[in-house]
PDB file of C-alpha atoms in Angstrom:
ATOM      1  CA  PRO U   1     -29.652 -11.432  16.636  1.00 43.00           C
ATOM      2  CA  PRO U   2     -25.957 -10.987  17.443  1.00 44.00           C
ATOM      3  CA  HIS U   3     -26.318  -7.553  19.060  1.00 47.00           C
ATOM      4  CA  ALA U   4     -29.975  -6.956  19.825  1.00 47.00           C
ATOM      5  CA  GLN U   5     -31.068  -3.344  20.076  1.00 50.00           C
ATOM      6  CA  VAL U   6     -32.672  -2.303  23.350  1.00 50.00           C
ATOM      7  CA  GLN U   7     -36.410  -2.160  22.679  1.00 50.00           C
ATOM      8  CA  PRO U   8     -38.887   0.140  24.438  1.00 48.00           C
ATOM      9  CA  GLN U   9     -40.914  -1.775  26.983  1.00 49.00           C
ATOM     10  CA  GLN U  10     -44.595  -1.319  27.526  1.00 56.00           C
ATOM     11  CA  SER U  11     -45.245   0.772  30.610  1.00 61.00           C
ATOM     12  CA  TYR U  12     -44.283  -1.019  33.784  1.00 60.00           C
ATOM     13  CA  SER U  13     -47.273  -2.208  35.779  1.00 56.00           C
ATOM     14  CA  LYS U  14     -47.767  -1.245  39.409  1.00 54.00           C
ATOM     15  CA  VAL U  15     -46.872  -4.818  40.369  1.00 48.00           C
ATOM     16  CA  GLN U  16     -43.559  -4.672  38.511  1.00 64.00           C
ATOM     17  CA  MET U  17     -42.785  -1.252  40.000  1.00 68.00           C
ATOM     18  CA  ASN U  18     -43.489  -2.419  43.564  1.00 73.00           C
ATOM     19  CA  GLY U  19     -40.224  -4.351  43.618  1.00 86.00           C
ATOM     20  CA  TRP U  20     -37.984  -1.493  42.453  1.00 92.00           C
ATOM     21  CA  GLU U  21     -35.713  -1.874  45.515  1.00 93.00           C
ATOM     22  CA  TYR U  22     -34.625  -5.263  44.147  1.00 92.00           C
ATOM     23  CA  TRP U  23     -33.986  -4.160  40.573  1.00 93.00           C
ATOM     24  CA  ASN U  24     -30.569  -4.598  38.978  1.00 93.00           C
ATOM     25  CA  TRP U  25     -29.105  -2.142  36.471  1.00 93.00           C
ATOM     26  CA  ASN U  26     -30.811  -3.919  33.576  1.00 92.00           C
ATOM     27  CA  ASN U  27     -34.250  -3.621  35.209  1.00 92.00           C
ATOM     28  CA  ILE U  28     -33.592   0.073  35.844  1.00 94.00           C
ATOM     29  CA  ILE U  29     -32.678   0.656  32.194  1.00 94.00           C
ATOM     30  CA  GLN U  30     -35.774  -1.206  30.973  1.00 92.00           C
ATOM     31  CA  TRP U  31     -37.928   0.963  33.247  1.00 94.00           C
ATOM     32  CA  ILE U  32     -36.246   4.196  32.097  1.00 95.00           C
ATOM     33  CA  LEU U  33     -36.710   3.234  28.447  1.00 94.00           C
ATOM     34  CA  SER U  34     -40.410   2.506  29.059  1.00 92.00           C
ATOM     35  CA  LEU U  35     -41.087   6.037  30.343  1.00 94.00           C
ATOM     36  CA  GLU U  36     -42.924   8.713  28.351  1.00 94.00           C
ATOM     37  CA  ASN U  37     -43.353   6.603  25.216  1.00 93.00           C
ATOM     38  CA  GLY U  38     -39.638   5.996  24.862  1.00 94.00           C
ATOM     39  CA  ARG U  39     -38.421   9.550  25.521  1.00 96.00           C
ATOM     40  CA  PHE U  40     -35.127   8.206  26.895  1.00 97.00           C
ATOM     41  CA  MET U  41     -34.516   5.591  24.163  1.00 96.00           C
ATOM     42  CA  LYS U  42     -31.783   7.752  22.628  1.00 97.00           C
ATOM     43  CA  TYR U  43     -29.721   7.132  25.778  1.00 97.00           C
ATOM     44  CA  GLY U  44     -30.252   3.346  25.869  1.00 96.00           C
ATOM     45  CA  ASP U  45     -26.841   2.169  24.675  1.00 96.00           C
ATOM     46  CA  ARG U  46     -24.915   4.625  26.828  1.00 96.00           C
ATOM     47  CA  LEU U  47     -27.027   3.828  29.897  1.00 95.00           C
ATOM     48  CA  LYS U  48     -26.273   0.142  29.425  1.00 95.00           C
ATOM     49  CA  VAL U  49     -22.523   0.765  29.319  1.00 95.00           C
ATOM     50  CA  GLU U  50     -22.387   3.221  32.229  1.00 94.00           C
ATOM     51  CA  MET U  51     -24.895   1.645  34.624  1.00 93.00           C
ATOM     52  CA  SER U  52     -23.401  -1.819  34.204  1.00 91.00           C
ATOM     53  CA  LYS U  53     -19.943  -0.399  35.079  1.00 93.00           C
ATOM     54  CA  VAL U  54     -21.167   0.776  38.478  1.00 92.00           C
ATOM     55  CA  ALA U  55     -23.633  -2.116  38.971  1.00 90.00           C
ATOM     56  CA  LEU U  56     -26.429   0.338  39.770  1.00 92.00           C
ATOM     57  CA  ASN U  57     -29.293  -1.256  41.710  1.00 94.00           C
ATOM     58  CA  GLY U  58     -32.742  -0.321  42.919  1.00 94.00           C
ATOM     59  CA  GLN U  59     -31.541   0.844  46.331  1.00 93.00           C
ATOM     60  CA  SER U  60     -29.182   3.283  44.581  1.00 93.00           C
ATOM     61  CA  LEU U  61     -32.123   5.033  42.924  1.00 94.00           C
ATOM     62  CA  LYS U  62     -32.961   6.787  46.194  1.00 93.00           C
ATOM     63  CA  GLU U  63     -29.603   8.602  46.054  1.00 94.00           C
ATOM     64  CA  ILE U  64     -29.310   9.335  42.333  1.00 94.00           C
ATOM     65  CA  SER U  65     -28.723  12.957  41.297  1.00 94.00           C
ATOM     66  CA  ASN U  66     -28.508  15.028  38.122  1.00 93.00           C
ATOM     67  CA  ALA U  67     -24.733  14.650  38.265  1.00 95.00           C
ATOM     68  CA  ASP U  68     -25.135  10.864  38.247  1.00 95.00           C
ATOM     69  CA  LEU U  69     -27.537  11.037  35.308  1.00 97.00           C
ATOM     70  CA  LEU U  70     -25.043  13.162  33.396  1.00 96.00           C
ATOM     71  CA  MET U  71     -22.329  10.606  34.127  1.00 95.00           C
ATOM     72  CA  TYR U  72     -24.651   7.845  32.853  1.00 96.00           C
ATOM     73  CA  GLY U  73     -25.106   9.767  29.604  1.00 96.00           C
ATOM     74  CA  ILE U  74     -28.342  11.726  30.123  1.00 97.00           C
ATOM     75  CA  THR U  75     -26.903  14.918  28.650  1.00 96.00           C
ATOM     76  CA  GLU U  76     -29.993  17.069  28.072  1.00 97.00           C
ATOM     77  CA  PHE U  77     -30.988  19.080  31.129  1.00 96.00           C
ATOM     78  CA  GLN U  78     -34.751  18.771  30.531  1.00 97.00           C
ATOM     79  CA  ASP U  79     -34.335  14.996  30.279  1.00 98.00           C
ATOM     80  CA  GLN U  80     -32.396  14.987  33.560  1.00 97.00           C
ATOM     81  CA  LEU U  81     -35.210  16.903  35.282  1.00 97.00           C
ATOM     82  CA  ALA U  82     -37.893  14.629  33.844  1.00 97.00           C
ATOM     83  CA  LEU U  83     -36.033  11.474  34.839  1.00 97.00           C
ATOM     84  CA  ILE U  84     -35.323  12.755  38.360  1.00 96.00           C
ATOM     85  CA  ASN U  85     -39.067  13.406  38.718  1.00 96.00           C
ATOM     86  CA  HIS U  86     -39.842   9.845  37.603  1.00 95.00           C
ATOM     87  CA  ILE U  87     -37.250   8.451  40.038  1.00 95.00           C
ATOM     88  CA  ASP U  88     -38.660  10.570  42.869  1.00 94.00           C
ATOM     89  CA  GLY U  89     -42.147   9.284  42.029  1.00 93.00           C
ATOM     90  CA  LEU U  90     -40.991   5.667  41.892  1.00 93.00           C
ATOM     91  CA  THR U  91     -38.989   5.713  45.113  1.00 92.00           C
ATOM     92  CA  GLY U  92     -41.309   8.032  47.032  1.00 91.00           C
ATOM     93  CA  ARG U  93     -38.404  10.243  48.023  1.00 85.00           C
ATOM     94  CA  LYS U  94     -39.138  13.874  48.713  1.00 75.00           C
ATOM     95  CA  GLN U  95     -38.551  16.319  45.902  1.00 59.00           C
ATOM     96  CA  LYS U  96     -35.150  17.734  46.740  1.00 54.00           C
ATOM     97  CA  GLN U  97     -33.426  20.617  45.059  1.00 53.00           C
ATOM     98  CA  HIS U  98     -31.477  19.098  42.192  1.00 54.00           C
ATOM     99  CA  PRO U  99     -29.057  21.723  40.926  1.00 57.00           C
ATOM    100  CA  PRO U 100     -28.612  21.669  37.162  1.00 58.00           C
ATOM    101  CA  GLN U 101     -25.524  19.888  35.863  1.00 56.00           C
ATOM    102  CA  ALA U 102     -23.686  20.963  32.756  1.00 57.00           C
ATOM    103  CA  TYR U 103     -20.466  19.857  31.146  1.00 52.00           C
TER     104      TYR U 103
END
């Protein structure tokens, strides 16, 4: 198809997730879209545009914040919190205080 829609992936396996440090922005988006039965699918197109601009990679995930997620198009606060929790779980970083971000 000329402009294929981003499809939800099946859940990432532990093996796939073990290499998160080496992911590129496309891998990160596929992982995000696989979470919680596609909860973040509504952000797929915007994520693709914004994350490719900054060439986000797996190493960057350890530093990502709510403000970054807002910039990448995750506009709903509850979705920001949920995604930060998934990122913290993936990267093993300690749960930090993530102040809410609004427009």
